[in-house]
CSV table of C-alpha atoms and ligand atoms in Angstrom, one decimal:
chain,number,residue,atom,x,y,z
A,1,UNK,CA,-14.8,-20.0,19.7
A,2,UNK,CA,-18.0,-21.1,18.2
A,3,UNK,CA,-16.2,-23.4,15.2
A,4,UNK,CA,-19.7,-24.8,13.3
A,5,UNK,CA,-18.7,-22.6,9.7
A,6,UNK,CA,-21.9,-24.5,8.2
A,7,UNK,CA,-23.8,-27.4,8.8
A,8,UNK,CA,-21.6,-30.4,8.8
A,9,UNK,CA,-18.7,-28.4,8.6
A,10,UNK,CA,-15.7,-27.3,11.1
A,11,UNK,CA,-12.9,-25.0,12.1
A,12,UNK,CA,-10.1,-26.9,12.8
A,13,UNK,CA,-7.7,-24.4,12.4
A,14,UNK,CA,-4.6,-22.7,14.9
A,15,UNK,CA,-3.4,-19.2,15.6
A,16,UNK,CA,0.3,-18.7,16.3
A,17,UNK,CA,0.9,-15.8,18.0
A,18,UNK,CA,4.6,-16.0,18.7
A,19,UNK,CA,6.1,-16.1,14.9
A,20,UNK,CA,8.3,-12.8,14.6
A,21,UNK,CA,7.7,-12.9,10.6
A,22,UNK,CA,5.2,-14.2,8.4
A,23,UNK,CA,6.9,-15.5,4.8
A,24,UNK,CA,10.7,-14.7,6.8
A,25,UNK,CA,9.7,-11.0,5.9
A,26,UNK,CA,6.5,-9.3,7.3
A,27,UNK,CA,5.5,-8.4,11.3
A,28,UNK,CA,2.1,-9.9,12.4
A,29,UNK,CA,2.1,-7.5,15.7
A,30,UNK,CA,-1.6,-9.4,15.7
A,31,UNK,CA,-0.3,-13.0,14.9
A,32,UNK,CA,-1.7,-14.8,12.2
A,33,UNK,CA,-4.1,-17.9,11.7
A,34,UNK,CA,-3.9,-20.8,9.7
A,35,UNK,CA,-7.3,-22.0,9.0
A,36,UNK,CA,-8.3,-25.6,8.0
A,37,UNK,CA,-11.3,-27.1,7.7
A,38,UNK,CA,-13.2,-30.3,8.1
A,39,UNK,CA,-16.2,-31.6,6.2
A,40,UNK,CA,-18.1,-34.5,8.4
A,41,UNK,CA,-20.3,-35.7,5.6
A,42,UNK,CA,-20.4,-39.5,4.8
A,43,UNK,CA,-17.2,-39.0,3.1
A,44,UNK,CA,-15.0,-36.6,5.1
A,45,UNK,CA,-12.5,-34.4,3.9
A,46,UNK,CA,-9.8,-32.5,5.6
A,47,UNK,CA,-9.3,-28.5,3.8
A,48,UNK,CA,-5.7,-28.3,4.1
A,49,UNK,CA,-3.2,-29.0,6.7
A,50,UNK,CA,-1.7,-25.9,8.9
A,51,UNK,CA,2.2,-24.8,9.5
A,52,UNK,CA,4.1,-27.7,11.0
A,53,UNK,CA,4.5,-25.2,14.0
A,54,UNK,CA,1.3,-25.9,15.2
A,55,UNK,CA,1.2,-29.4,14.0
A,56,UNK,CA,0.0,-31.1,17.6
A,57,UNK,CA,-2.2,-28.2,18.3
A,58,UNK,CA,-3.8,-29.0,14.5
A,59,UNK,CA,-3.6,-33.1,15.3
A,60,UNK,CA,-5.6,-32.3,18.2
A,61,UNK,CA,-8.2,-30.2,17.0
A,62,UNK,CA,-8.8,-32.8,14.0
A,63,UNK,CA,-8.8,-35.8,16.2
A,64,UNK,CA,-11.8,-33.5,18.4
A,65,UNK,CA,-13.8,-32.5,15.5
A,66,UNK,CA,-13.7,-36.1,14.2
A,67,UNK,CA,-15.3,-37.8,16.9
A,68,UNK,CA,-13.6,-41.2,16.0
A,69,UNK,CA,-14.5,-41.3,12.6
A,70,UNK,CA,-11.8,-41.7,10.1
A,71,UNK,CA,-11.4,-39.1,7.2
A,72,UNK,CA,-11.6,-39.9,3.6
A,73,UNK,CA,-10.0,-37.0,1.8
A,74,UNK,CA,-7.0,-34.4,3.0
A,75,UNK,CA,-7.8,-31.7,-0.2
A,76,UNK,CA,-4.7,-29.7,-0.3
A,77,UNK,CA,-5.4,-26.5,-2.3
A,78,UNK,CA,-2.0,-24.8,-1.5
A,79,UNK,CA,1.3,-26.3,-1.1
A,80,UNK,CA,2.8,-23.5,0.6
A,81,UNK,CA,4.6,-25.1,4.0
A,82,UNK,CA,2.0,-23.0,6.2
A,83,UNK,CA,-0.8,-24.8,5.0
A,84,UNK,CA,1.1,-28.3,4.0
A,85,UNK,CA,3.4,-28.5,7.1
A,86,UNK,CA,1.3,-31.4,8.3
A,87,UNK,CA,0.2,-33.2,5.5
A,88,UNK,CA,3.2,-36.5,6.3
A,89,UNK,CA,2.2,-36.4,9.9
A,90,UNK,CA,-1.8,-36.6,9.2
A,91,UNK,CA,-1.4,-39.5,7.1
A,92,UNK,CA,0.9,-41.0,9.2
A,93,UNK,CA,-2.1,-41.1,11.7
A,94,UNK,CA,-4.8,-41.5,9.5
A,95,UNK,CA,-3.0,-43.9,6.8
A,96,UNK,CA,-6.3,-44.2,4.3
A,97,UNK,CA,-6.7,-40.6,3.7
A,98,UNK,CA,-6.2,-39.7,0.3
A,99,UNK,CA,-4.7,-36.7,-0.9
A,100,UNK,CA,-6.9,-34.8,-3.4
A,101,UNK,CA,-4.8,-31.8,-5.2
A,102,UNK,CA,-4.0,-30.6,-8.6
A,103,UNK,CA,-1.5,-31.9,-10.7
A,104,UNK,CA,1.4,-29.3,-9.7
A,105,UNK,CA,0.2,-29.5,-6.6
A,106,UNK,CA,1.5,-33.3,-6.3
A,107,UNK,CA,4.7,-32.1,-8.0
A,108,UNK,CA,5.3,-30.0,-5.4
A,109,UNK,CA,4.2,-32.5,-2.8
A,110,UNK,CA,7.0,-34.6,-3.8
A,111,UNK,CA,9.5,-31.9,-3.6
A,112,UNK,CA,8.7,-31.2,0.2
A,113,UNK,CA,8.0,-34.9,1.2
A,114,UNK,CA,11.0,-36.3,-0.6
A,115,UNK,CA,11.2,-40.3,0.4
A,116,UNK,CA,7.3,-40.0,1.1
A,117,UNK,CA,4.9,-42.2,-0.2
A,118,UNK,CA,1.0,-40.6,-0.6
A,119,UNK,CA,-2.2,-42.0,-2.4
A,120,UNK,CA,-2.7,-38.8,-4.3
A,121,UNK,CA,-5.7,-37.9,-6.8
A,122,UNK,CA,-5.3,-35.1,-9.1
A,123,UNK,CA,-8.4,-33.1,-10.1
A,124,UNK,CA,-8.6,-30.4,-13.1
A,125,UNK,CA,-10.8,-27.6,-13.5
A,126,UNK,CA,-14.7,-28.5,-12.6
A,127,UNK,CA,-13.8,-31.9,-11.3
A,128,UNK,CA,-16.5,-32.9,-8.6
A,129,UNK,CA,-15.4,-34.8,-4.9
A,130,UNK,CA,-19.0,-36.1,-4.1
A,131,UNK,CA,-19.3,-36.7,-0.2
A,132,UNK,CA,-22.8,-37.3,0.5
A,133,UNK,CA,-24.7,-34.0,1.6
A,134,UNK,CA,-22.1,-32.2,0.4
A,135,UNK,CA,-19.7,-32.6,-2.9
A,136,UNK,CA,-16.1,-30.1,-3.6
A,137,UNK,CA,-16.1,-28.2,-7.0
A,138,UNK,CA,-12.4,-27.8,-7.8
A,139,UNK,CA,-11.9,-24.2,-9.8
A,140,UNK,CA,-8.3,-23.9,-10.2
A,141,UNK,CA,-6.5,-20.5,-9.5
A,142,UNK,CA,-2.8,-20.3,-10.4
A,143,UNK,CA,-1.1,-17.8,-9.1
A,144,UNK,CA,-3.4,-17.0,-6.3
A,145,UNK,CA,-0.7,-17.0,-4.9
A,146,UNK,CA,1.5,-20.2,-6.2
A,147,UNK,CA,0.7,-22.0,-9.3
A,148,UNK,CA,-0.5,-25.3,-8.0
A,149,UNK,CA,-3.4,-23.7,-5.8
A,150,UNK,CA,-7.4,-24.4,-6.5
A,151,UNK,CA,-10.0,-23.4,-4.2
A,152,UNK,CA,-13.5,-25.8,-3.5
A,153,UNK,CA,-16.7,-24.7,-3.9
A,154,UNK,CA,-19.7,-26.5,-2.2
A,155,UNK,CA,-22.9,-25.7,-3.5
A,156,UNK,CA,-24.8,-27.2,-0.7
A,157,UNK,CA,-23.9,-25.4,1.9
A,158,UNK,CA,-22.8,-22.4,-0.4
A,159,UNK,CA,-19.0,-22.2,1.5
A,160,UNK,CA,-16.1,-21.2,-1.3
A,161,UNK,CA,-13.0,-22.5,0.3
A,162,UNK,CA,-10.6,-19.6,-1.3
A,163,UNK,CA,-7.2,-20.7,-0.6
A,164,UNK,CA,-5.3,-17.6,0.1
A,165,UNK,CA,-7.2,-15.3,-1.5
A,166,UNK,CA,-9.4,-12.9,0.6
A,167,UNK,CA,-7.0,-14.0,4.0
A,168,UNK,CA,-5.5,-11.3,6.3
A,169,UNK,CA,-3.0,-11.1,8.9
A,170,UNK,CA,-4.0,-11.2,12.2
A,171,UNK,CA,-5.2,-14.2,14.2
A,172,UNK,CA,-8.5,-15.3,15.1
A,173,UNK,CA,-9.2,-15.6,18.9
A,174,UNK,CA,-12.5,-16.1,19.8
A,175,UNK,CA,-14.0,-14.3,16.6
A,176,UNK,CA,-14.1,-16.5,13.7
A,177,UNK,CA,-16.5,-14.5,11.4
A,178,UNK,CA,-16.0,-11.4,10.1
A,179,UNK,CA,-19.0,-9.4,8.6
A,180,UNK,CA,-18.4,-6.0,6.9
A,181,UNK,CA,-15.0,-4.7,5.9
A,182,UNK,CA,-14.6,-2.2,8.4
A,183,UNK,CA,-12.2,-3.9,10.8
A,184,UNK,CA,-10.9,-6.6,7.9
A,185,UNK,CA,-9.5,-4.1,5.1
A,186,UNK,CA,-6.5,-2.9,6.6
A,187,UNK,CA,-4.5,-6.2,7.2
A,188,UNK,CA,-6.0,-7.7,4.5
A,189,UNK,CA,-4.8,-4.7,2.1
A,190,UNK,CA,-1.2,-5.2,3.5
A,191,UNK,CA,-1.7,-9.0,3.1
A,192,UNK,CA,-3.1,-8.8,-0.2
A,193,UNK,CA,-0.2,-6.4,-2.0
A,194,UNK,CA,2.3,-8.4,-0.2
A,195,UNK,CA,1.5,-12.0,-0.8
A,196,UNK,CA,-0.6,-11.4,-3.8
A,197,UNK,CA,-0.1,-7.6,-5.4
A,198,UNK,CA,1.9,-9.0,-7.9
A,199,UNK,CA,-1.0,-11.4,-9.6
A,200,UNK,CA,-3.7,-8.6,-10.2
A,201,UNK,CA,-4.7,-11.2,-13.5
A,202,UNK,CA,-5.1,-14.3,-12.2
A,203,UNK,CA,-7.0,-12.5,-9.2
A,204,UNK,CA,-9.5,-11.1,-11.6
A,205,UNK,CA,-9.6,-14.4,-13.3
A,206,UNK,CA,-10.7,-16.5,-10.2
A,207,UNK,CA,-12.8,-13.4,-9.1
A,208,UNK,CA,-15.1,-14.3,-12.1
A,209,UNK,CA,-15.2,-17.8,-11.3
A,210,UNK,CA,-15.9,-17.2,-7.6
A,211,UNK,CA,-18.8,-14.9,-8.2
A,212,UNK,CA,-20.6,-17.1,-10.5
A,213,UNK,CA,-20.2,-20.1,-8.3
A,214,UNK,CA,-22.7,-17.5,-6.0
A,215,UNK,CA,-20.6,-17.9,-2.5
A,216,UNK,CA,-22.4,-17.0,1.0
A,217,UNK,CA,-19.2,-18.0,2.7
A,218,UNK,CA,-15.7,-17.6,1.9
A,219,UNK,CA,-13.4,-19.4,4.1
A,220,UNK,CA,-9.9,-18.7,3.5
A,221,UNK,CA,-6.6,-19.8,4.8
A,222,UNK,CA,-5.7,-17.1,6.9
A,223,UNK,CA,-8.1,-14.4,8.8
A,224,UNK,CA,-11.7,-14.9,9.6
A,225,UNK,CA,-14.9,-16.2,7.9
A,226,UNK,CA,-16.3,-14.0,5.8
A,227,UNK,CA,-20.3,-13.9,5.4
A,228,UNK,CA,-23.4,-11.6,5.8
A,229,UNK,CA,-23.0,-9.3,2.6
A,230,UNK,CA,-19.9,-10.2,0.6
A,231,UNK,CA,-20.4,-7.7,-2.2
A,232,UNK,CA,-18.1,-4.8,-0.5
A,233,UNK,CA,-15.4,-7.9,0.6
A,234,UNK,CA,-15.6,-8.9,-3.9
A,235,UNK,CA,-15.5,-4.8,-3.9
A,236,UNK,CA,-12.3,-4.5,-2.5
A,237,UNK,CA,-10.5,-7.4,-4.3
A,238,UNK,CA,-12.3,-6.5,-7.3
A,239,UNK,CA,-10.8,-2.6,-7.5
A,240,UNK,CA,-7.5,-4.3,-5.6
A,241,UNK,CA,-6.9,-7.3,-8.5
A,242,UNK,CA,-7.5,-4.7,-11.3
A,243,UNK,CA,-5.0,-2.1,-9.6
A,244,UNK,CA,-7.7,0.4,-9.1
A,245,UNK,CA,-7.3,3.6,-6.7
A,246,UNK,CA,-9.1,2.5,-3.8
A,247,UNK,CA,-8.7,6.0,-1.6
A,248,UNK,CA,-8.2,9.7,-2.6
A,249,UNK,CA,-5.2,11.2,-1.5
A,250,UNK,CA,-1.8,11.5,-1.8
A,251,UNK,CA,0.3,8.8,-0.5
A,252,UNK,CA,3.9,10.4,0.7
A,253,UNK,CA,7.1,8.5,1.4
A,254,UNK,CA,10.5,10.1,2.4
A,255,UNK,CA,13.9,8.1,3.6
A,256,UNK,CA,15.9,10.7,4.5
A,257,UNK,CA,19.6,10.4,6.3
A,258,UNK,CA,19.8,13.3,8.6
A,259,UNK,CA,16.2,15.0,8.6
A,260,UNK,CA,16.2,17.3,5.9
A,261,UNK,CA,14.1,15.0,3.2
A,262,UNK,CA,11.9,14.6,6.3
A,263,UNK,CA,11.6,18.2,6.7
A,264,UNK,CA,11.1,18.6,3.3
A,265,UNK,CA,8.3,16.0,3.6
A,266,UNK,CA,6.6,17.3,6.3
A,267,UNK,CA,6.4,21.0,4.5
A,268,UNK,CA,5.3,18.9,1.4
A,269,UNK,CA,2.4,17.4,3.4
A,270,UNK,CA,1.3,20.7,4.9
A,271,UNK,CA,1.4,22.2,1.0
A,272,UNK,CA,-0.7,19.3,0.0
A,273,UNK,CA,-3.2,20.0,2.8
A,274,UNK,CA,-3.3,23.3,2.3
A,275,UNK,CA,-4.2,22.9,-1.3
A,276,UNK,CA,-7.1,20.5,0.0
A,277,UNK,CA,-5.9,17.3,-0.6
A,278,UNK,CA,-8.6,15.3,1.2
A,279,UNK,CA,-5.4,12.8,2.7
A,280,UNK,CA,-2.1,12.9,3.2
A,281,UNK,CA,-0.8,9.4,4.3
A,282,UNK,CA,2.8,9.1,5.1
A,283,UNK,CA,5.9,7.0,6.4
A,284,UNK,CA,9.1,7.4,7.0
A,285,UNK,CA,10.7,4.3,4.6
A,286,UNK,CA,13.7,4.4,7.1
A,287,UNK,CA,11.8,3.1,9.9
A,288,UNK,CA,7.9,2.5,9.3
A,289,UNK,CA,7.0,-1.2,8.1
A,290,UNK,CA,7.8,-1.0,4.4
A,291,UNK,CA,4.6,-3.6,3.9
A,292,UNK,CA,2.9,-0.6,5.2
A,293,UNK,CA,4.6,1.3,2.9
A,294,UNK,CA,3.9,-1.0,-0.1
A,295,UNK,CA,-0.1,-1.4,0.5
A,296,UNK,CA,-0.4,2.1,1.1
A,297,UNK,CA,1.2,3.1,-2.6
A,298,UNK,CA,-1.4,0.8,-3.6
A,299,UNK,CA,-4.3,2.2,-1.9
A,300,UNK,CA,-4.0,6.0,-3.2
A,301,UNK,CA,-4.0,7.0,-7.0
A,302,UNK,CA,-0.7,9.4,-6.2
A,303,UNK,CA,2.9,8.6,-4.7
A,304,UNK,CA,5.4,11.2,-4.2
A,305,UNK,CA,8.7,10.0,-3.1
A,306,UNK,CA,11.1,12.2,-1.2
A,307,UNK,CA,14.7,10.8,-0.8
A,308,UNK,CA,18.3,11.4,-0.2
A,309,UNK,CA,21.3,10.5,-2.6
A,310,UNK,CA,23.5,8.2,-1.4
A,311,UNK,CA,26.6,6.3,-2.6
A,312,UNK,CA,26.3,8.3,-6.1
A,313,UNK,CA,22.3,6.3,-6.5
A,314,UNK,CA,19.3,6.4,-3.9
A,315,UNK,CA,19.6,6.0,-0.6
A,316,UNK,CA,18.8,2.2,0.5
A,317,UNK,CA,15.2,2.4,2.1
A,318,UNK,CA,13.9,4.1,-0.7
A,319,UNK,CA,15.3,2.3,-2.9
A,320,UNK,CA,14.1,-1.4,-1.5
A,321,UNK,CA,11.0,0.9,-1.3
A,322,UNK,CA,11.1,0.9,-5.4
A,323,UNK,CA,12.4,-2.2,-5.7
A,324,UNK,CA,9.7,-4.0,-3.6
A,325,UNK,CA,7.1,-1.9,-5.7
A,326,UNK,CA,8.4,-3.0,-9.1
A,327,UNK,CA,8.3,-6.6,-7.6
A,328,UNK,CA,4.6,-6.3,-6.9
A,329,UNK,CA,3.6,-5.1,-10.3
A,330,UNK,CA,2.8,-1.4,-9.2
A,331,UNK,CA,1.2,0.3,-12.1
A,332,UNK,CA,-1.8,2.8,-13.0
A,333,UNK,CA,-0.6,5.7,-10.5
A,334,UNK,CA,0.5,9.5,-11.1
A,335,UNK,CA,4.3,9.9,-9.5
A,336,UNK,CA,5.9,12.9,-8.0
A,337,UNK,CA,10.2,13.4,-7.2
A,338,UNK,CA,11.9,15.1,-4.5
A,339,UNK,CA,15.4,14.3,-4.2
A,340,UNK,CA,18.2,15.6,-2.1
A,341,UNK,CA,21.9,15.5,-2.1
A,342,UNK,CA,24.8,18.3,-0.7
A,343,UNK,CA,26.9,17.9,-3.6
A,344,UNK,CA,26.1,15.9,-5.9
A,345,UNK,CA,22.1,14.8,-5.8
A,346,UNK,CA,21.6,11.6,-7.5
A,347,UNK,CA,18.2,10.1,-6.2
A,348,UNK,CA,16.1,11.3,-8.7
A,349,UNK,CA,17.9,10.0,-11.7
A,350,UNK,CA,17.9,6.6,-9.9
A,351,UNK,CA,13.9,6.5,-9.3
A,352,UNK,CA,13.1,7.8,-12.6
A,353,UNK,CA,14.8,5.4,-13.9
A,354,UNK,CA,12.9,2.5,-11.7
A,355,UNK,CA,9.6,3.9,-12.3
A,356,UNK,CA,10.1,4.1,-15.7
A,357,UNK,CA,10.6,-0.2,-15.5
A,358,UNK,CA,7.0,0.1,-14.3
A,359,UNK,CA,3.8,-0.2,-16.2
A,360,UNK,CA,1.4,2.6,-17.0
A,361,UNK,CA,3.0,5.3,-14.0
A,362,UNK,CA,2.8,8.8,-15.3
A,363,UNK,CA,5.7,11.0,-13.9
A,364,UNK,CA,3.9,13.9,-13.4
A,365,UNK,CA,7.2,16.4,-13.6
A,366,UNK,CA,11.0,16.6,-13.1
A,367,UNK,CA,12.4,16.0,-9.8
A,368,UNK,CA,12.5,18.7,-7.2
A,369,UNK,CA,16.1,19.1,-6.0
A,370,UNK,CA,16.8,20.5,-2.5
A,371,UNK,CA,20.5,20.7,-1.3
A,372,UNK,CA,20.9,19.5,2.0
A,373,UNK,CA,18.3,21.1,3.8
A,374,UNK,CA,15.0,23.2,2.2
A,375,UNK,CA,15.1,26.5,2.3
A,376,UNK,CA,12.5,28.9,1.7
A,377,UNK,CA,13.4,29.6,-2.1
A,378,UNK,CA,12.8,25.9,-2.3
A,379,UNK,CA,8.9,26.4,-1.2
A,380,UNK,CA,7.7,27.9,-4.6
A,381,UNK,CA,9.3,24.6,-5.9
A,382,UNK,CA,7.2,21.8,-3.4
A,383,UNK,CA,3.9,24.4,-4.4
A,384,UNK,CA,3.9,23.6,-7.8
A,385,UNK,CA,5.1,19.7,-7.6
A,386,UNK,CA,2.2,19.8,-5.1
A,387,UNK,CA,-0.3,21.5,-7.8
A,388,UNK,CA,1.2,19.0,-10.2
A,389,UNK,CA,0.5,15.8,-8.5
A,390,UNK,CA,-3.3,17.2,-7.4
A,391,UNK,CA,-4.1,18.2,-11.1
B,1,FEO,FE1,-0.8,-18.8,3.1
B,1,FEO,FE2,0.6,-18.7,0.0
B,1,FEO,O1,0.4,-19.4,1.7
């Protein structure tokens, strides 16, 4: 892998291909990176450490890049353990380094290195780390994704270090750049609604103070480099951060118990088609990754949800569906019903009522009830929910 990001300045991150779930909770069938960076100026600083599960690997690829120099600065921008797992065992080996962080961020450094003892400096908002060549703007950026977190800006060679923010699943390989969003949007989508959907605000907020820095690199924490044209990468997390409809379509989820929601579905989807729906996405919340599920409500202006009653309320996968939604701060979209229930349907009452704890969703009509299974006096029904959500 070719690991020169900019003149003076190296990849020194890993790839772990063998953790079963990123954040105990999402699949990475691709594996994920944790990127880290080194600046060889006449200063040298360190841009973050990587999961202590790849510690040695990190060590190594440090001790490589450094060509027996010592560093100067470990800048931790994000105390998250996958990016701070190595921060006692760096300065263990390199005992002069200083640790340069925000002020939370060396709260939080004393929570996971209890008994520790680390030459910290704290830097606010516009502070300046001059090495030489090259110097680190600090912008701070709470909430994107923790509170403690600030990304660096160099304006020499014109490399925003972002933190978390523009990262994707998926490790790296041999391909550390990324140019275009063609084969980046999809894991980063499901990595942006996931780790960050709930922080549209403070997204928007370090948005503004990224594009006025004027980046020509943005080096995250996770996924490649991005460079070439970044407008339609700022594009994305611009409409993304401000909860904007990304994709026309429809976005349909069932969780049905026996088939019949699914059949229901699947009829729905053919209605919707019919009527020229330009897409009809779906997934089956019982078995289909529900971070899928989650970035794909995000990515489409309209969600119908199709579920089975169960235990007098909704059955489970839909409702961790809504649940997981709420969490994320889903907002701004047109919602459509279809419940089901042999004796005594009770799914729609429950998802009315936990869309209507969300902000700014427009139920666009009454739930459709089907009993058991649809039958065709329940088609006029799914035709006009299905004229509904197009209007
Ligand atoms: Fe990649 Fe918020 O840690």
């Amino acid at each position: 892998m070719k690991k020169t990001i900019a003149p003076e300045i190296r990849y020194i991150g890993v790839d772990d291909n063998d953790l079963d779930l990123f954040e105990g909770q999402y699949i990475i069938p691709e594996g994920i990176s944790y990127n880290s960076y080194v600046i060889l100026d006449e200063k040298i600083a360190i841009m973050d450490t990587v999961d202590a599960r790849k510690g040695g690997e990190w060590l190594a690829n440090l001790e490589e890049a450094l060509g027996g120099r010592k560093p100067d600065y470990l800048v931790v921008q994000h105390v998250e353990p996958d990016h701070s797992g190595v921060i006692a065992a760096a300065v263990e080996k390199y005992p002069s380094l200083q640790i340069v962080c925000s002020a939370k961020a060396a709260t939080f450094i004393g929570q996971f290195f209890e008994g520790k003892t680390f030459n910290i400096k704290t830097v606010a908002e516009g502070e300046v780390l001059e090495l030489g060549k090259h110097s680190l703007r600090f912008i701070m950026a709470p909430m994107v994704h923790w509170p403690e977190v600030m990304v660096s800006f160099d304006p020499e060679s014109k490399v925003l270090f972002a933190a978390d923010a523009f990262g994707k699943f998926g490790s790296l390989g041999d391909e550390l750049f990324i140019e275009g969003t063609e084969d980046w949007s999809c894991e980063a989508r499901r990595y942006y609604f996931n780790i960050c959907g709930k922080y549209g605000a403070p997204v928007q907020a370090l948005l503004k103070k990224a594009a006025a820095a004027g980046p020509a690199i943005i080096a995250p924490l996770h996924g490649p480099v991005l460079r070439g044209d970044l407008s339609p990468f700022l594009a994305l997390y611009q409409t993304w951060s401000s909860y904007g409809v990304e994709s026309e379509g429809v976005f349909l989820a069932y969780a049905s118990i026996h088939g019949g929601t699914a059949e229901a579905a699947e009829k729905l989807a053919e209605i919707l088609k019919a009527k020229g729906c330009p897409k009809v996405a779906m997934s089956d919340l019982t078995r289909d990754d529900m971070a899928e599920a989650v970035e794909d409500a995000f990515r489409y202006g309209r969600l119908i949800v199709a579920a089975a009653s169960y235990d007098g309320g909704l059955f489970t996968p839909a409702h961790t569906f809504l649940h997981t939604l709420q969490m994320k701060g889903y907002c701004k979209r047109k919602v459509a019903l279809l419940e089901n229930g042999a004796w005594a349907p009770s799914a729609g009452r429950v998802m009315k009522e936990m869309f209507a704890a969300m902000k700014e969703i427009e139920l666009v009509a009454e739930p459709v009830t089907i009993r058991s299974r649809m039958r065709s006096a329940d088609i006029p029904a799914l035709e006009a929910l299905a004229d509904t959500i197009l209007a």
